[in-house]
PDB file of C-alpha atoms in Angstrom:
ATOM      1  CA  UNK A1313       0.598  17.113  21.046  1.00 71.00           C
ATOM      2  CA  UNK A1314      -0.148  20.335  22.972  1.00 85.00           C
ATOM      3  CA  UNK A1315      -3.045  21.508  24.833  1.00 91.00           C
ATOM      4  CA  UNK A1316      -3.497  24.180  21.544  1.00 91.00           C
ATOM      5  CA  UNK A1317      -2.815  21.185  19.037  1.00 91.00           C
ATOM      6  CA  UNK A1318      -5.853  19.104  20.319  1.00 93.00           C
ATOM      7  CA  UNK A1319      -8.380  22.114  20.711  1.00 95.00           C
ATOM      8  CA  UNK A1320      -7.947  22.910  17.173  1.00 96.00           C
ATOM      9  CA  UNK A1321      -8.603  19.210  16.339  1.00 95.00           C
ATOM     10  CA  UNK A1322     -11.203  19.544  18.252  1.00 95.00           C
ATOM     11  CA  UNK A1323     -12.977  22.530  17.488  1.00 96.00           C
ATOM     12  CA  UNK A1324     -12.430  20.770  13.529  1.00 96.00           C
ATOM     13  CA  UNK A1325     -13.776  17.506  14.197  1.00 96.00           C
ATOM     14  CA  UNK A1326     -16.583  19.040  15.825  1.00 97.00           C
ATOM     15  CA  UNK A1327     -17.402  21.750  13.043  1.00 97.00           C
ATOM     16  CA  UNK A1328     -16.716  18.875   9.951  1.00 97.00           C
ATOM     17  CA  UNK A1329     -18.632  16.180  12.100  1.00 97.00           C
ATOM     18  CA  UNK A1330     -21.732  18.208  12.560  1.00 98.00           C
ATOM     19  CA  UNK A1331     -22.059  19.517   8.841  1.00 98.00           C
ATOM     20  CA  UNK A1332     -21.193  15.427   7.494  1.00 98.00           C
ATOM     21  CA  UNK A1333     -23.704  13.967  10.221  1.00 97.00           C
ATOM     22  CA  UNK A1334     -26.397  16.507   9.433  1.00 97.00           C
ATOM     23  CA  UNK A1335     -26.015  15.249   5.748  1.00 97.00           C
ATOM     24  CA  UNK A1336     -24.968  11.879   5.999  1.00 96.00           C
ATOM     25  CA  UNK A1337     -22.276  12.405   3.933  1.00 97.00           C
ATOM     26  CA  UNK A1338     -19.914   9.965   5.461  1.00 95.00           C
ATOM     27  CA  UNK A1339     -17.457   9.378   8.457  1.00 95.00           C
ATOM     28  CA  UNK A1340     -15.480  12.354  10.108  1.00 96.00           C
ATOM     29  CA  UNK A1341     -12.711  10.501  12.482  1.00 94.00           C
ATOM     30  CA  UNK A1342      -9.880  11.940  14.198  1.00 93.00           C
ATOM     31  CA  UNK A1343      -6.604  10.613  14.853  1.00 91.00           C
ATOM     32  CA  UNK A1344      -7.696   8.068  16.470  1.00 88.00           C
ATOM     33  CA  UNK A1345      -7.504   5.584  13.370  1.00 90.00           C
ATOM     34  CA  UNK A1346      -5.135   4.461  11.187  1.00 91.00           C
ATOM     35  CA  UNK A1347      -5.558   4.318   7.546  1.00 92.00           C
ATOM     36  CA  UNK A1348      -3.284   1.701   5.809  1.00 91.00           C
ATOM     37  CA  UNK A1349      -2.399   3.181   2.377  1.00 92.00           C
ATOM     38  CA  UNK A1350      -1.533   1.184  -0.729  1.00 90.00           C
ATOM     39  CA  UNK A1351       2.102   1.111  -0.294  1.00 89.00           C
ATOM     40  CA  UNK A1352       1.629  -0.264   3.499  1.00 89.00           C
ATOM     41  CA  UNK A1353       2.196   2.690   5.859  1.00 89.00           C
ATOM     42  CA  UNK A1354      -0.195   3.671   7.806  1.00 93.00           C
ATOM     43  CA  UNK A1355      -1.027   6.822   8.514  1.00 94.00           C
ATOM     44  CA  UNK A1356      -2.766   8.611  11.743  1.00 93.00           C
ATOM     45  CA  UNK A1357      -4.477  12.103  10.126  1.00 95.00           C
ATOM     46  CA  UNK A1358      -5.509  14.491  13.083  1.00 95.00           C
ATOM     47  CA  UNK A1359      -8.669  14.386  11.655  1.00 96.00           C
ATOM     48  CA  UNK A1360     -10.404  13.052   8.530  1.00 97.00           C
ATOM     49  CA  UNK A1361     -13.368  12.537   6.152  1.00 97.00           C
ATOM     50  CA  UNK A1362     -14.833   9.429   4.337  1.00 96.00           C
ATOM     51  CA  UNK A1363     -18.014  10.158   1.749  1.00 95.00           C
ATOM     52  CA  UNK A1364     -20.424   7.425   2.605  1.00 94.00           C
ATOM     53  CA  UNK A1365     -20.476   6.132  -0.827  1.00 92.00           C
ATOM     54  CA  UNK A1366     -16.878   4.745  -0.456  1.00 91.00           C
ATOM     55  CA  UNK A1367     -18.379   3.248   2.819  1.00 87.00           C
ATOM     56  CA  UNK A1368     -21.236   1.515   1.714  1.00 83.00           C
ATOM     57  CA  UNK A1369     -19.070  -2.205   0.911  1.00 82.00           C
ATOM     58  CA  UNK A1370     -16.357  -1.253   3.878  1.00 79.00           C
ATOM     59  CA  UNK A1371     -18.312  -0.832   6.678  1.00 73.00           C
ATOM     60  CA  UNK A1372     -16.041   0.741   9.759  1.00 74.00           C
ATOM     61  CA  UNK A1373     -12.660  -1.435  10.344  1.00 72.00           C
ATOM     62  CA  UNK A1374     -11.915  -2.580  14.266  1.00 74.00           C
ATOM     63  CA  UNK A1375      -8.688  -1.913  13.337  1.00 79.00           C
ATOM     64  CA  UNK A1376      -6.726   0.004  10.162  1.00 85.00           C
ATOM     65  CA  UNK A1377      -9.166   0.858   7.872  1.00 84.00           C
ATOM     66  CA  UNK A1378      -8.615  -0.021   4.111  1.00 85.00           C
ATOM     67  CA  UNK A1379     -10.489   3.352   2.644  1.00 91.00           C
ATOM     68  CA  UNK A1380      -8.332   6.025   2.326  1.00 93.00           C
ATOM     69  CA  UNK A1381     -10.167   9.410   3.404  1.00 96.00           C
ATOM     70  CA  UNK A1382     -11.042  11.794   0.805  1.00 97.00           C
ATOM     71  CA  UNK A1383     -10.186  15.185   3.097  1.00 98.00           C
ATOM     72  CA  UNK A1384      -7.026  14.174   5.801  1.00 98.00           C
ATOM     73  CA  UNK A1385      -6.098  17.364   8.065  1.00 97.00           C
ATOM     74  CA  UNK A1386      -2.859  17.467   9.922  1.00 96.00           C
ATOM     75  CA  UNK A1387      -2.616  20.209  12.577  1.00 95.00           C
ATOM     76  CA  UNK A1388       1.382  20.968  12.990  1.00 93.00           C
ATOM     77  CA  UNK A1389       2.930  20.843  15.882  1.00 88.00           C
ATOM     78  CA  UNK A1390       5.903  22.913  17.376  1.00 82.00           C
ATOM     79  CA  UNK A1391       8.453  20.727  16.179  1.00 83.00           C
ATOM     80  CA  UNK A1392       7.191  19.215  13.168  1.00 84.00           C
ATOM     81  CA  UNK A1393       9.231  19.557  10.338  1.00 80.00           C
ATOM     82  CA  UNK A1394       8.307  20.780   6.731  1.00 74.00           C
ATOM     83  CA  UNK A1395      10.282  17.994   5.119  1.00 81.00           C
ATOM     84  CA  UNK A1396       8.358  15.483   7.047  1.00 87.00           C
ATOM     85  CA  UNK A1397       4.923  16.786   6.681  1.00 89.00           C
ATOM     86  CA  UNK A1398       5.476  17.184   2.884  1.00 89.00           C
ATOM     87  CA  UNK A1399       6.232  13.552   2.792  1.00 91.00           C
ATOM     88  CA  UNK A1400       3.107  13.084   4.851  1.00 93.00           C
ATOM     89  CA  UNK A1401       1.088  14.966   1.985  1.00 95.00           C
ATOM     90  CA  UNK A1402       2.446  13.451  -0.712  1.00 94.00           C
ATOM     91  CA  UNK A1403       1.939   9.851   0.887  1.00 94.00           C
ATOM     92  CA  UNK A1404      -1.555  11.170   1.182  1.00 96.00           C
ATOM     93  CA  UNK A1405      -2.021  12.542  -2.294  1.00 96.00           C
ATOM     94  CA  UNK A1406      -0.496   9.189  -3.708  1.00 95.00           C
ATOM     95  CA  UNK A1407      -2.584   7.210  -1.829  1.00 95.00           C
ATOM     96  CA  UNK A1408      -6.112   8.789  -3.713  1.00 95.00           C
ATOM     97  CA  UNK A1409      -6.725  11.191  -0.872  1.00 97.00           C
ATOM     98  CA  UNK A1410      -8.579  14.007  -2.720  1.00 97.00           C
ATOM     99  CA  UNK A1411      -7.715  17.203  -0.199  1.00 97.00           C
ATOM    100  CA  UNK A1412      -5.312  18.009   2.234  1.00 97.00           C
ATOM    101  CA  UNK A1413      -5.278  20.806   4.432  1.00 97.00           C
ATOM    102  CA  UNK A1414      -2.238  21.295   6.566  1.00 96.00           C
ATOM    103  CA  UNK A1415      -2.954  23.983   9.134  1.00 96.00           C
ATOM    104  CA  UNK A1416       0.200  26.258  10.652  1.00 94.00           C
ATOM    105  CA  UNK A1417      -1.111  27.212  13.999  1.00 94.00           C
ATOM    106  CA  UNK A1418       1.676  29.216  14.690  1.00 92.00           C
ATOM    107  CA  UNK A1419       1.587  30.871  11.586  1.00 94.00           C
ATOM    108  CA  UNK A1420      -2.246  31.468  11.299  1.00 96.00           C
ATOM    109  CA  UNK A1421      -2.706  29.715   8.443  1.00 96.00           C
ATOM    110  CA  UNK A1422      -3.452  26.073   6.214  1.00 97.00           C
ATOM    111  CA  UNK A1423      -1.994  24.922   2.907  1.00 96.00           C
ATOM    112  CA  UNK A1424      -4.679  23.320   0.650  1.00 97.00           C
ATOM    113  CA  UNK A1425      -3.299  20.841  -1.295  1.00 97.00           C
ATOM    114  CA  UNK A1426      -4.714  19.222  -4.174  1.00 95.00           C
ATOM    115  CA  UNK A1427      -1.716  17.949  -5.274  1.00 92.00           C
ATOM    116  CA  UNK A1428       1.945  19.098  -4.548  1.00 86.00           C
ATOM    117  CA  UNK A1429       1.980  21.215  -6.951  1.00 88.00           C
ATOM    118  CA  UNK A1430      -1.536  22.923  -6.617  1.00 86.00           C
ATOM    119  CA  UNK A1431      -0.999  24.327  -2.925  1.00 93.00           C
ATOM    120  CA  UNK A1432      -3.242  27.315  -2.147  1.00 95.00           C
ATOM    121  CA  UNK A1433      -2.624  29.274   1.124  1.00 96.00           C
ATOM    122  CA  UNK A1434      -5.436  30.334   3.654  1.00 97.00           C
ATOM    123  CA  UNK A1435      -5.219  33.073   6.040  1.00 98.00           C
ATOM    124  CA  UNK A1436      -6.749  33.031   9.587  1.00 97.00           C
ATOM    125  CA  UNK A1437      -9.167  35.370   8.208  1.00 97.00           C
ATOM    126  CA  UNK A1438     -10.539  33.369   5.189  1.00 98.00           C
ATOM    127  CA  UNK A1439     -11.874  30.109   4.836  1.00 98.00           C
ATOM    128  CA  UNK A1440     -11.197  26.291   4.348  1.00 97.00           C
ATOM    129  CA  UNK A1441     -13.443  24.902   1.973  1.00 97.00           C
ATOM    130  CA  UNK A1442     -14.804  21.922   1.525  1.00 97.00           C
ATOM    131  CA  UNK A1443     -14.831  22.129  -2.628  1.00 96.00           C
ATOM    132  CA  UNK A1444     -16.155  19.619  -4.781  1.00 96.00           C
ATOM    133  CA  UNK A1445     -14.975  16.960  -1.659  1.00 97.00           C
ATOM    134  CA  UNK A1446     -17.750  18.173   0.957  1.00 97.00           C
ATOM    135  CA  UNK A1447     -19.606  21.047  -1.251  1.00 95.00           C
ATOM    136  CA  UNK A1448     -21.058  23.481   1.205  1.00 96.00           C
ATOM    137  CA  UNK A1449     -18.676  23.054   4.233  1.00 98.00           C
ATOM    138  CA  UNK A1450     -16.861  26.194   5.132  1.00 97.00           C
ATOM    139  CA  UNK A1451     -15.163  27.285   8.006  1.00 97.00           C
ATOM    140  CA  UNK A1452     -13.482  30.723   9.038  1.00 97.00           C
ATOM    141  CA  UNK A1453      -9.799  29.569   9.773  1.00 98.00           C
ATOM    142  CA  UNK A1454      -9.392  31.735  12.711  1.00 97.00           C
ATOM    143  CA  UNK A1455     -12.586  30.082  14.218  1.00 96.00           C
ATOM    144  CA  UNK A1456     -10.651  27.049  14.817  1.00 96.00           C
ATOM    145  CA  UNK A1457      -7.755  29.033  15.796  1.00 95.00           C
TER     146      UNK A1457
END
């Protein structure tokens, strides 16, 4: 990953760990961890969120955690490719996670997925939203830009 890759994972995990922690809603991580999904792969999110209640009987892992997240963000890179991000998200979506966002640096913008079929595009000048998975959070997209 790039020098701009990592400051906007960054600039999220800071923004999402300071509304959660404030709250005690749960864990933000960053890519750091590994989830292990259901069908075996793990998966490295650039950054993620866990409500507390699907904590309380899986306290942190030392290694792959068991919970899957319910909001994973991947941050694209220069030479990802659609095809295998898409398989990323669906893995994700499969797997129980509730929201994705997939943010397009170069493109100024994220794809909110609530499933692959319910995408909803956000424009650097609008903002991500936590929804009914962290109620409250928002963020301008261009402020992580």
């Amino acid at each position: 990953s790039g020098a701009r890759h990592t400051r906007i994972c960054v600039n999220l995990t800071i923004v999402l760990g300071t509304f959660v922690k404030a709250r005690k809603l749960g864990e933000v991580l960053d890519s750091g961890v590994g989830f292990r999904l259901p069908d075996g792969n793990v998966r490295s999110p650039d950054a993620s969120f866990t409500a507390a209640h699907r904590l309380a009987d899986h306290p942190l892992a030392d290694d792959f955690s068991e919970v899957v997240p319910d909001l994973v963000v991947e941050v694209l890179s220069p030479n990802e490719r659609p095809r295998h991000v898409l398989d990323k998200v669906g893995e994700y979506l499969e797997a129980g996670v509730r929201l994705v966002w997939v943010i397009d640096p170069r493109k100024a913008k994220a794809d909110v997925y609530r499933s692959l079929s319910g995408v909803t595009e956000v424009t650097a000048d609008e903002d991500l939203d936590g929804e009914d998975v962290l109620p409250g959070f928002r963020v301008r997209l261009s402020d992580l830009l």
